[in-house]
Amino acid sequence: MAETEARVRFGIIGCANIARKLARAINLAPNSILHAIGSRSIEKAKRFVTVNGLDPQRVKIYGSYEQVVEDPSVDAVYMPLPTSLHVHWAVMAARNGKHVLLEKPTALDVGELDRIVGACESNGVQFMDGSMWLHHPRTAKMKDMFFDSKLLGDVNYIYSTSTTSPSPEFLESDIRVKGNLDALGALGDLGWYCLGAVLWAKNYQLPTVVTALPDVTKNSDGVIISCSASIQYKEPAAAGATTNAIIHCSFLSDTSMDLAMTGSGGSLNLDDFIIPHRESSASLEFTKGAKFVDLHIGWNVKPEKVVVNCELPQEALMIKEFARLVAGIRTSVLLPDRKWPEISRKTQMLVDAVKKSVDLGCEPVYL
């Protein structure tokens, strides 16, 4: 089999800005290739190919989404569509035997996501959402540190932010602030990362209670453009200390991507957990056994900087892992990995819980 035939062939549905990043990632990963791009406008699809330096002799250009999901040469489909369109197109792709890489948030609620995952399972295809940071080697390094009892100890506090200050045009017309297209707003677009980080830090254990904080800001369309939430893990006394987490997501603040975790023995901090400052490496700061010196005029230790190199951009590593799974399923070596839809479902459950708490006037929601 020729090298290009062995690669997983991707189709992209939609020409959103994030699709440019993933088109590059697909061609950077060693086991995948971009085979097709589809838009509701053939002219827009052609422009996407030109702007991104793609070869129109190698990438099929379609003027509809249907043509991509019905192309027998497409193995997997990446979907950077408005959230309100996810169910229809993801289910259609799965029914056509396409593996589904779905941009986050995965759905408007967990019921919709269950329909998508159900279609993937019944058709034997892989599902994964587009949370790229989970595939960075720094994330694996942090997990190793988490489970080393001599370092962080039992995690009891987590703080995460994802904020950005877009243009007035974004706040007026972007799909992420339109109730009929992406009704979850900043909570779905940015809060997905923060809530996913809390779950990741707790090894995907669901919390006891989620409560939106009363700093919620909505636009004239009723879409959340800024909010915060408290997530509590009330452990049984024998299981260890209670864990508290605070998340904040906003379209109204300067860019931040903070993740801070404090345990019984140390603390871990990074300010770029979603998108590292550089593609080739990423760092974190770890502090152990910190105390104040005499008179409380300083600390007894300085944070230790840990640098983790990265062979490929994290989005390409995500594609590489997804393509590895697809290739294994295609050759009957592997079954679809249930880990990824389970991670997505638990993240969606927390998004739903925050949204419900907001709708209830910031009342607690128990899971």
PDB file of C-alpha atoms in Angstrom, residues 28 82-83 93 95 110 117 135 148 165 185 255 285 353:
ATOM      1  CA  LEU A  28       1.671  17.970   9.669  1.00  0.00           C
ATOM      2  CA  PRO A  82     -21.917  26.101  14.921  1.00  0.00           C
ATOM      3  CA  THR A  83     -22.954  23.968  17.897  1.00  0.00           C
ATOM      4  CA  ALA A  93     -21.243  11.453   9.120  1.00  0.00           C
ATOM      5  CA  ARG A  95     -24.112   6.827   9.496  1.00  0.00           C
ATOM      6  CA  VAL A 110     -25.809  16.140  26.981  1.00  0.00           C
ATOM      7  CA  VAL A 117     -22.097   9.281  20.445  1.00  0.00           C
ATOM      8  CA  HIS A 135      -2.709  15.804  23.711  1.00  0.00           C
ATOM      9  CA  ASP A 148       3.386  11.278  42.638  1.00  0.00           C
ATOM     10  CA  SER A 165     -11.270  40.427  24.592  1.00  0.00           C
ATOM     11  CA  GLY A 185     -21.695  31.469  24.273  1.00  0.00           C
ATOM     12  CA  THR A 255      -6.537  36.998  27.184  1.00  0.00           C
ATOM     13  CA  GLU A 285       5.902  26.091  37.499  1.00  0.00           C
ATOM     14  CA  ALA A 353     -24.862  22.107  35.142  1.00  0.00           C
TER      15      ALA A 353
END
